[in-house]
Short mmCIF file of N, CA and C in Angstrom, two decimals:
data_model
loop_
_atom_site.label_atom_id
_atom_site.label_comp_id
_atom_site.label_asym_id
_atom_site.label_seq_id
_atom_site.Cartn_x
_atom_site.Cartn_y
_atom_site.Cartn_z
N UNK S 139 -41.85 53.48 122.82
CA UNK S 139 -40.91 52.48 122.49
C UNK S 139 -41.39 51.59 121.36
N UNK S 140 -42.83 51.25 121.15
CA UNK S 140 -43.09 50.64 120.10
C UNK S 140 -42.83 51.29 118.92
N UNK S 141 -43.10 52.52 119.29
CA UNK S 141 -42.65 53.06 117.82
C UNK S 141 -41.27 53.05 117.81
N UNK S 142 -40.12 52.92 118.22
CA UNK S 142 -38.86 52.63 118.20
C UNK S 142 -39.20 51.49 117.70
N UNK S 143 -39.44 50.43 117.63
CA UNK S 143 -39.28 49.13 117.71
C UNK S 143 -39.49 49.28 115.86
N UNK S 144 -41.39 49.63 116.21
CA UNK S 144 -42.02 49.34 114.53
C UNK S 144 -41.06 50.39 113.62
N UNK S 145 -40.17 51.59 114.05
CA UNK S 145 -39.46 52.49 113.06
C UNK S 145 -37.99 51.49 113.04
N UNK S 146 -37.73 50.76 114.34
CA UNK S 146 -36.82 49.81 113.88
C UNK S 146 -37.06 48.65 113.08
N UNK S 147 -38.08 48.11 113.02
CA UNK S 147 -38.41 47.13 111.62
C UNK S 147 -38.58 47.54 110.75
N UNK S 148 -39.40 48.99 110.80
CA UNK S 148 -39.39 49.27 108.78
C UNK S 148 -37.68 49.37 108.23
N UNK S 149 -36.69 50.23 109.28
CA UNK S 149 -35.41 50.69 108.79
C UNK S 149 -34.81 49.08 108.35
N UNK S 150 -35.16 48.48 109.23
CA UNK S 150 -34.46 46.88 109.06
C UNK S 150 -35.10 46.10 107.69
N UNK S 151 -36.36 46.18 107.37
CA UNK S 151 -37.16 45.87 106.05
C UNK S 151 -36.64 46.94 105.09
N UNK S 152 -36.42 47.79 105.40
CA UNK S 152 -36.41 49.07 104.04
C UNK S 152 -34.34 48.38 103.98
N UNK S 153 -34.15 48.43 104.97
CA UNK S 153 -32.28 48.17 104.59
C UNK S 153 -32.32 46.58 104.13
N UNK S 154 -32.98 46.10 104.47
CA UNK S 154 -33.11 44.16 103.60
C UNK S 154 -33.52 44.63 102.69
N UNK S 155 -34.91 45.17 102.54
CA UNK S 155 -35.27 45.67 100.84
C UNK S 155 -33.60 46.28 99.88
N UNK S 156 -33.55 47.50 100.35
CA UNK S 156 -32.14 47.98 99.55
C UNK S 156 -30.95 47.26 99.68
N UNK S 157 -30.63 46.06 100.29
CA UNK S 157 -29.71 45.01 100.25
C UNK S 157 -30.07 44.14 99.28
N UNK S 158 -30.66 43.57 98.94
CA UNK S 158 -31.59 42.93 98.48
C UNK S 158 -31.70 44.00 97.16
N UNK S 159 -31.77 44.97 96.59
CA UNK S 159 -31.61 45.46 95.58
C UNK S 159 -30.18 45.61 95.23
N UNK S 160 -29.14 46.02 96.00
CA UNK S 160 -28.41 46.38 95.12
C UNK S 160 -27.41 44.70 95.30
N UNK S 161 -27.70 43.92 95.97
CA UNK S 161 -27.34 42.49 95.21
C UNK S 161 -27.96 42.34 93.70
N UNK S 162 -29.17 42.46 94.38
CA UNK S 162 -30.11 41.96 92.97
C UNK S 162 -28.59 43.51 91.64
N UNK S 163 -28.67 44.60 91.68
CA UNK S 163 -28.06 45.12 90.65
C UNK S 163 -26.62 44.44 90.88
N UNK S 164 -25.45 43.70 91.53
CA UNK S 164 -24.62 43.89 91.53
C UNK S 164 -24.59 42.54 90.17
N UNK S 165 -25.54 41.48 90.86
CA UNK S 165 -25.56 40.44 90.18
C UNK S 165 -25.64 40.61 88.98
N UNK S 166 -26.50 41.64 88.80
CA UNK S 166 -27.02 42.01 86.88
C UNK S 166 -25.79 42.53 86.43
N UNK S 167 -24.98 43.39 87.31
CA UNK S 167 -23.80 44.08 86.70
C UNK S 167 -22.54 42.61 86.45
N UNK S 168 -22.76 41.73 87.64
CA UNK S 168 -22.31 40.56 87.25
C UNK S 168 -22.50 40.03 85.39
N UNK S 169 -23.33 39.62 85.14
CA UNK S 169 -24.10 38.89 84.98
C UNK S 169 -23.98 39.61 83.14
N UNK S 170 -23.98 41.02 83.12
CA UNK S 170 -24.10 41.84 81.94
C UNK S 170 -22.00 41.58 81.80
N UNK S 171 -21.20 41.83 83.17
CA UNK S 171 -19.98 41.60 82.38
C UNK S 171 -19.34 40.04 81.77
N UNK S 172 -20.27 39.45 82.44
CA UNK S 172 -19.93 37.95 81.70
C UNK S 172 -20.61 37.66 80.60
N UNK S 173 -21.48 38.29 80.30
CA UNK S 173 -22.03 38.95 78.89
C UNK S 173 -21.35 39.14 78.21
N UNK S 174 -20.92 40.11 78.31
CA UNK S 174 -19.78 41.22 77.50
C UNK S 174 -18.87 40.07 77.37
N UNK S 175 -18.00 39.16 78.04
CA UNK S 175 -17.36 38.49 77.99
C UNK S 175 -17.43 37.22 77.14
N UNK S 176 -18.80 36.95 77.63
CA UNK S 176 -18.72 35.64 76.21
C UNK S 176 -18.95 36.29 74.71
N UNK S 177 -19.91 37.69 75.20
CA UNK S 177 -20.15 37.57 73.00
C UNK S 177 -18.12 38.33 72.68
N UNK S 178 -17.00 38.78 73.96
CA UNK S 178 -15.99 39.21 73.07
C UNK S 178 -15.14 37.35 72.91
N UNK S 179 -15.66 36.74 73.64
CA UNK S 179 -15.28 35.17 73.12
C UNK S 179 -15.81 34.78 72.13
N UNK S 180 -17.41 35.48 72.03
CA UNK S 180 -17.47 35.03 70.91
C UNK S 180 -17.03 35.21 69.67
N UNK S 181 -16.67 36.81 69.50
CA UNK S 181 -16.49 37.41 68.32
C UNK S 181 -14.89 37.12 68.14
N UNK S 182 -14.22 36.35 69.03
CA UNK S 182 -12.76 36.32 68.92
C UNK S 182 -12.85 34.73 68.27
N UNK S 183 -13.53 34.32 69.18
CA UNK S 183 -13.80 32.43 68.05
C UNK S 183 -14.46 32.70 66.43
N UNK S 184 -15.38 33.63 66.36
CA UNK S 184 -15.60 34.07 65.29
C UNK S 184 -14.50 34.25 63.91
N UNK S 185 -14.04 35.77 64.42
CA UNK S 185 -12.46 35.74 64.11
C UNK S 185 -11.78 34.64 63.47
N UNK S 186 -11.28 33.64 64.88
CA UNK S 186 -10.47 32.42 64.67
C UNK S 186 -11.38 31.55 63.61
N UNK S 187 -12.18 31.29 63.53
CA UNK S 187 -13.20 30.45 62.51
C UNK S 187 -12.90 30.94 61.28
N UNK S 188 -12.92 32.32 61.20
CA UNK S 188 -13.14 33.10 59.84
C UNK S 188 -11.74 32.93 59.16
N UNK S 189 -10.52 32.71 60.20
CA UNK S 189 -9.35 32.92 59.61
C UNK S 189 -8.94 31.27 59.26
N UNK S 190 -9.36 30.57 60.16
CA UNK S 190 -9.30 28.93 59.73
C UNK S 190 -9.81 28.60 58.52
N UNK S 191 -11.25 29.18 58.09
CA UNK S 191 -11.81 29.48 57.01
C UNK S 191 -11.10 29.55 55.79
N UNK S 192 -10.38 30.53 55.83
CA UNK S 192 -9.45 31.14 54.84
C UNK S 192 -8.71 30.33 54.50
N UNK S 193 -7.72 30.27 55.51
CA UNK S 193 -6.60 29.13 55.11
C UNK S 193 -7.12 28.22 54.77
N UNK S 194 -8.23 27.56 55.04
CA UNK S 194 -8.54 26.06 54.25
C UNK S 194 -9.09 26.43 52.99
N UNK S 195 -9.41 27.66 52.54
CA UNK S 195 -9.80 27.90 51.18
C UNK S 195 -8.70 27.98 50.70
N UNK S 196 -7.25 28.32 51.05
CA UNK S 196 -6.61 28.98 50.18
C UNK S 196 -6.03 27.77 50.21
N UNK S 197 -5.64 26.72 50.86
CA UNK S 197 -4.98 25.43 50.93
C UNK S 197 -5.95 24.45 49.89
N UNK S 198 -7.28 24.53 49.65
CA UNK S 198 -8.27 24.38 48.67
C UNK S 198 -7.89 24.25 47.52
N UNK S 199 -7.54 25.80 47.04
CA UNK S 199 -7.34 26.66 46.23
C UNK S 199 -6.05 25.89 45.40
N UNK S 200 -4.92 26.06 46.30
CA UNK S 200 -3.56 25.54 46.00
C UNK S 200 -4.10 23.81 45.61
N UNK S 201 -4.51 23.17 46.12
CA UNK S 201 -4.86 21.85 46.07
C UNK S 201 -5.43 21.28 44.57
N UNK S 202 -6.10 22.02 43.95
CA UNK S 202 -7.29 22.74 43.17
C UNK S 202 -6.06 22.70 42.12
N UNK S 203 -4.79 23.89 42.01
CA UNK S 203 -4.48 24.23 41.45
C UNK S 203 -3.01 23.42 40.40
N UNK S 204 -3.09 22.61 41.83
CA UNK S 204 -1.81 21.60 41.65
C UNK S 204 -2.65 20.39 40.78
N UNK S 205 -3.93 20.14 41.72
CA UNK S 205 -4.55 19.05 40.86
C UNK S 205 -4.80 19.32 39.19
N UNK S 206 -5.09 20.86 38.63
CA UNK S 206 -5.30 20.99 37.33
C UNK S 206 -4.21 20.89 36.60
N UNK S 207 -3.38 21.19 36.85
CA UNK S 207 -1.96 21.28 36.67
C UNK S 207 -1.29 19.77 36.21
N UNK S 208 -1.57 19.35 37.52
CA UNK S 208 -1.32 17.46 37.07
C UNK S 208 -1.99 17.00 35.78
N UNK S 209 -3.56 17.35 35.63
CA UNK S 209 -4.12 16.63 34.71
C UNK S 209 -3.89 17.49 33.25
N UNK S 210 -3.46 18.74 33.75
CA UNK S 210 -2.78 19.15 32.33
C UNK S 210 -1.78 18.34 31.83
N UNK S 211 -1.23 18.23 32.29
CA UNK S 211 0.30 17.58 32.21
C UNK S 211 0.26 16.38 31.60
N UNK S 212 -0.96 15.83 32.09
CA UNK S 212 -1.39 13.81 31.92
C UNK S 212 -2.26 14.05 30.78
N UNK S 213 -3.08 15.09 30.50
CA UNK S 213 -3.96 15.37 29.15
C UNK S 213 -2.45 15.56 27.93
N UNK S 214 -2.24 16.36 28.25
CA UNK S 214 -0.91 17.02 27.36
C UNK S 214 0.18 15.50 26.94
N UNK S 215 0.46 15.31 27.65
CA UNK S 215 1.09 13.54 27.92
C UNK S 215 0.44 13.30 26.56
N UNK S 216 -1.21 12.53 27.14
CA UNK S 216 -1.77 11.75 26.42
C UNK S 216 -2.27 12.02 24.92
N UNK S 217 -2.28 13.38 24.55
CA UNK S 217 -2.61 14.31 23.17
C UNK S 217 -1.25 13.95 22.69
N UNK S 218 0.14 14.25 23.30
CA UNK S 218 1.19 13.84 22.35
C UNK S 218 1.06 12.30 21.94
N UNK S 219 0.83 11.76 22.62
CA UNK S 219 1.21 9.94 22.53
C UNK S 219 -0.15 10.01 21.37
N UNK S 220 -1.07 10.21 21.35
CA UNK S 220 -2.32 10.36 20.59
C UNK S 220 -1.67 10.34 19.32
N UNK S 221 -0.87 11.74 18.97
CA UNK S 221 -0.32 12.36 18.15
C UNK S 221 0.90 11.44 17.23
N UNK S 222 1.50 11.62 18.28
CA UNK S 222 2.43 10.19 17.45
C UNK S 222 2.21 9.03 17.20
N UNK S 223 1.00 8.10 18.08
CA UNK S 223 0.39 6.86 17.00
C UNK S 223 -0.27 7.77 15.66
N UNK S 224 -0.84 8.65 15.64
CA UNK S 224 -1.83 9.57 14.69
C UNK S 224 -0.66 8.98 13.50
N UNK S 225 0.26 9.76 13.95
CA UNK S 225 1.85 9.96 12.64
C UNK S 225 1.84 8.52 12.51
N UNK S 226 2.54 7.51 13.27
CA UNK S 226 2.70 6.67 12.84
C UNK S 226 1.48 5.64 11.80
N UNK S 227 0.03 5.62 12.57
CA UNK S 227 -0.90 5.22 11.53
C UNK S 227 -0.62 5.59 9.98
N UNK S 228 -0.41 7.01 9.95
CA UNK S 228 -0.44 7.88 8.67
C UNK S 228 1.18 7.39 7.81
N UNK S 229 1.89 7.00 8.83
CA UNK S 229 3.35 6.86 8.12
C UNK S 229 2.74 5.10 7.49
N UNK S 230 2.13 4.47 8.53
CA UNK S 230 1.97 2.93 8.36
C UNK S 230 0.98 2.67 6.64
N UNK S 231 -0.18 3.81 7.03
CA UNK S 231 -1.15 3.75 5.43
C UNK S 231 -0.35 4.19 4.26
N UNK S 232 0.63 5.23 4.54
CA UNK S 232 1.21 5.42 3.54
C UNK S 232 2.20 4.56 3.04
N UNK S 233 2.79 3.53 3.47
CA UNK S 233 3.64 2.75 3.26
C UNK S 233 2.89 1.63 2.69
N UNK S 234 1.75 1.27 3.49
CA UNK S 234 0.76 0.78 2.69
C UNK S 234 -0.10 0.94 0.92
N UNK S 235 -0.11 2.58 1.04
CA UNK S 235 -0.90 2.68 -0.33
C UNK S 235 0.63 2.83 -1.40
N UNK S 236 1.80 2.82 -0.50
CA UNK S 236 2.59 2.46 -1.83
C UNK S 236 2.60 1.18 -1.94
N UNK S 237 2.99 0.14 -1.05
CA UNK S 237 3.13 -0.83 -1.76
C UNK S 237 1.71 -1.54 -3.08
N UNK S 238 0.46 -1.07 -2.51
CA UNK S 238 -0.59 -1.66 -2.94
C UNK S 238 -0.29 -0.69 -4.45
N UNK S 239 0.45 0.47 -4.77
CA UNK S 239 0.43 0.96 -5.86
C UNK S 239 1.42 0.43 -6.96
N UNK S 240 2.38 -0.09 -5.82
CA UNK S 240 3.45 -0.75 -7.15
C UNK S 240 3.23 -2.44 -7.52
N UNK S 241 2.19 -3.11 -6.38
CA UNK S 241 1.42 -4.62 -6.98
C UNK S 241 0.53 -3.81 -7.98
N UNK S 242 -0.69 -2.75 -7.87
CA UNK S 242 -1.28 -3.02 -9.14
C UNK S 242 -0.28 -2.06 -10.06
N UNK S 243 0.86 -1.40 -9.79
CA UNK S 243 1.74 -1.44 -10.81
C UNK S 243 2.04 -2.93 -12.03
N UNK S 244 2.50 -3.48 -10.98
CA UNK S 244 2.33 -4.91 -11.30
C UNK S 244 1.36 -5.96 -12.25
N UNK S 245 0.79 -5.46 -11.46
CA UNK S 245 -0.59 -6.35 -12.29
C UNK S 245 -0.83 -5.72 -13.56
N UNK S 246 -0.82 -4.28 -13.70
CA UNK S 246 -1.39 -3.52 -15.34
C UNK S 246 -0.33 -4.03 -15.65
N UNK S 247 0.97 -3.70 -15.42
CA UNK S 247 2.52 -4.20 -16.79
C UNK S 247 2.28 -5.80 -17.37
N UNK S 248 1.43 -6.58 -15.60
CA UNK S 248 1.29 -8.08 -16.42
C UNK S 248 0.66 -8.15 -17.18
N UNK S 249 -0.96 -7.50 -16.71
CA UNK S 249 -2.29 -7.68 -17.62
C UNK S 249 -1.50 -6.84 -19.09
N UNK S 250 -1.27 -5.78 -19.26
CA UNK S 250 -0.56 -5.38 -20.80
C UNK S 250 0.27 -6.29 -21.52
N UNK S 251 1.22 -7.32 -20.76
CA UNK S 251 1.89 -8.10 -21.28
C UNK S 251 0.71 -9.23 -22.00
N UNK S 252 0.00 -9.74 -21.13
CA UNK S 252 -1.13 -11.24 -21.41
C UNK S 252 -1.58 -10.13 -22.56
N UNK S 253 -2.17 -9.28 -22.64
CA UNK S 253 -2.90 -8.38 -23.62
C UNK S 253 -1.77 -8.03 -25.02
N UNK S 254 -0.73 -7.89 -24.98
CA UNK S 254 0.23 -8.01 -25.69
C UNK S 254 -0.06 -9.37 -26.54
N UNK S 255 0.90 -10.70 -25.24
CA UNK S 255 0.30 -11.61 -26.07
C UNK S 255 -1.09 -12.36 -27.05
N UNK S 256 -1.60 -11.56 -26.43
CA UNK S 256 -3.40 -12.32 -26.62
C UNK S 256 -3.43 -11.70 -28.52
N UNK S 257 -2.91 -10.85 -28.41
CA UNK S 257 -2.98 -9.93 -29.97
C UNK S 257 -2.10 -10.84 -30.61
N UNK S 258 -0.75 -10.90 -30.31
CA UNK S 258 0.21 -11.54 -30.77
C UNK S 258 -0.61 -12.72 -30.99
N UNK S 259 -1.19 -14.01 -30.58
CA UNK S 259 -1.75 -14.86 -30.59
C UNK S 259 -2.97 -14.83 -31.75
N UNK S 260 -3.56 -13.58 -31.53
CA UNK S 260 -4.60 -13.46 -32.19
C UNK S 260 -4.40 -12.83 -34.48
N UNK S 261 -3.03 -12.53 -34.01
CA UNK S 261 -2.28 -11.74 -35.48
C UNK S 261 -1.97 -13.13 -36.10
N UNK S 262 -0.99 -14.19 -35.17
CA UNK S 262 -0.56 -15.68 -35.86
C UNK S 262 -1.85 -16.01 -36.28
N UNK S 263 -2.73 -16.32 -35.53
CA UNK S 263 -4.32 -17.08 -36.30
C UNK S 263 -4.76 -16.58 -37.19
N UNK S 264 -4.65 -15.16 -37.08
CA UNK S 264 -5.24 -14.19 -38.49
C UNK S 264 -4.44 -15.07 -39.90
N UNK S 265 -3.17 -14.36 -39.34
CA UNK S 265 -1.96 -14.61 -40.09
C UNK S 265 -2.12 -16.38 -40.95
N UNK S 266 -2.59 -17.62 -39.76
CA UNK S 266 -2.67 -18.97 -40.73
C UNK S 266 -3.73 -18.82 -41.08
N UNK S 267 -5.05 -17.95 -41.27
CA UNK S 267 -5.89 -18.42 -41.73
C UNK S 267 -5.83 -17.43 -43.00
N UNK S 268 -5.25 -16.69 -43.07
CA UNK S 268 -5.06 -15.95 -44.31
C UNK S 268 -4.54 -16.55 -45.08
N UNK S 269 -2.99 -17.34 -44.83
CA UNK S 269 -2.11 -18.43 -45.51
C UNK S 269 -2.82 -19.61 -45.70
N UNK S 270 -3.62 -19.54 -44.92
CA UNK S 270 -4.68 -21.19 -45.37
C UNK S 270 -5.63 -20.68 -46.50
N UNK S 271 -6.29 -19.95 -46.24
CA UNK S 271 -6.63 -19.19 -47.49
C UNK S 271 -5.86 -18.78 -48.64
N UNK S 272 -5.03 -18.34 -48.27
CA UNK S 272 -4.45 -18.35 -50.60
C UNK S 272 -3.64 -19.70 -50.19
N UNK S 273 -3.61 -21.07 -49.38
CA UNK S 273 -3.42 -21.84 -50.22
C UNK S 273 -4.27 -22.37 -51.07
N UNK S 274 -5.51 -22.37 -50.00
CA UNK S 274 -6.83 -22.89 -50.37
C UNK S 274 -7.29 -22.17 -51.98
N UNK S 275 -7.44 -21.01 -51.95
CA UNK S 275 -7.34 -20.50 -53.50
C UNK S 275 -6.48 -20.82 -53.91
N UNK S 276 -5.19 -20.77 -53.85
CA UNK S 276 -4.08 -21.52 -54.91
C UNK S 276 -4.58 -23.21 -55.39
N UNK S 277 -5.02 -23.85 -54.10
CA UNK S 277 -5.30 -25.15 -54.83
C UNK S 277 -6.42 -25.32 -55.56
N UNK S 278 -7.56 -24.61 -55.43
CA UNK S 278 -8.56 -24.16 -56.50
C UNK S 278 -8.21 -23.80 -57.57
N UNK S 279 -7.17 -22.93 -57.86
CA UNK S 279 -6.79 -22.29 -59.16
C UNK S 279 -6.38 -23.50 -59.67
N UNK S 280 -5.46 -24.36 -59.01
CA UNK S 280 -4.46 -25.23 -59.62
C UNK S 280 -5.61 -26.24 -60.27
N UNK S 281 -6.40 -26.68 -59.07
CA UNK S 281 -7.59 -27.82 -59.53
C UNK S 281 -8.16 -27.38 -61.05
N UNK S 282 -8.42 -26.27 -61.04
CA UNK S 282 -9.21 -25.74 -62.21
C UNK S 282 -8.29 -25.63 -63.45
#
C-alpha cells in the first residue's frame, strides 16, 4: 500500500508538474497572442501616423504654395508701383531739363543781346573818338 500511496504522489507531483506546464504554455500562448496584438496595433497606429503625416505635408505644401503666391502677387504689386514712380521721376526730370533748357535758352539770347549792346556801345566810343580826332586835326590844321 505504500507503494500505492508513494506511486500516488509521484502521479499527483508528475500531474501538478504537467499542470503547471501546460498553464505555464497556455500563458505564453496567451501572452505571444497579445503580442501579436499590440505590434498589429502597432503597425496600424503606425499606418495612421504615416497617413496623418502626409496630409499635414500636403496641407504644408498647399499652405507653402498659397503663401508664395501671395507674396508674388505683393512683390509684383510693389515692382509695378516701383515702376510707375520710376516713369513718373523720369517724366518729372524731363520736364525739368526742359524747362532748365529754355531759361538758359534765355539767358544766351540775353547774354547775346548785353553782348550785342556792349559792341554797339563800344563802335559809338570808337566812332566819338575818331570824330574827336579829325576834329582835333581839323583844329590843328586850322591853328596852323
Amino acid at each position: 500500500m505504500e507503494e500505492l500511496e508513494e506511486l500516488d504522489e509521484e502521479f499527483e507531483e508528475e500531474l501538478e508538474e504537467e499542470l503547471k506546464k501546460k498553464e505555464e504554455l497556455e500563458e505564453e500562448e496567451k501572452l505571444e497572442e497579445e503580442l501579436e496584438e499590440l505590434k498589429e496595433e502597432e503597425e496600424y497606429e503606425k499606418e495612421e501616423l504615416k497617413d496623418k503625416l502626409e496630409e499635414l505635408e500636403e496641407e504644408e505644401e498647399e499652405e507653402n504654395e498659397e503663401l508664395e503666391k501671395g507674396l508674388k502677387q505683393e512683390l509684383e504689386k510693389k515692382l509695378e508701383e516701383l515702376e510707375e514712380d520710376l516713369d513718373e521721376l523720369e517724366e518729372n526730370e524731363l520736364e525739368e531739363l526742359e524747362e532748365l533748357k529754355e531759361k538758359l535758352e534765355e539767358l544766351e539770347e540775353k547774354l547775346n543781346e548785353e553782348r550785342e549792346e556792349e559792341h554797339c556801345k563800344n563802335n559809338i566810343i570808337n566812332n566819338k573818338h575818331y570824330i574827336l580826332n579829325i576834329y582835333q586835326s581839323f583844329n590843328k590844321v586850322k591853328q596852323k
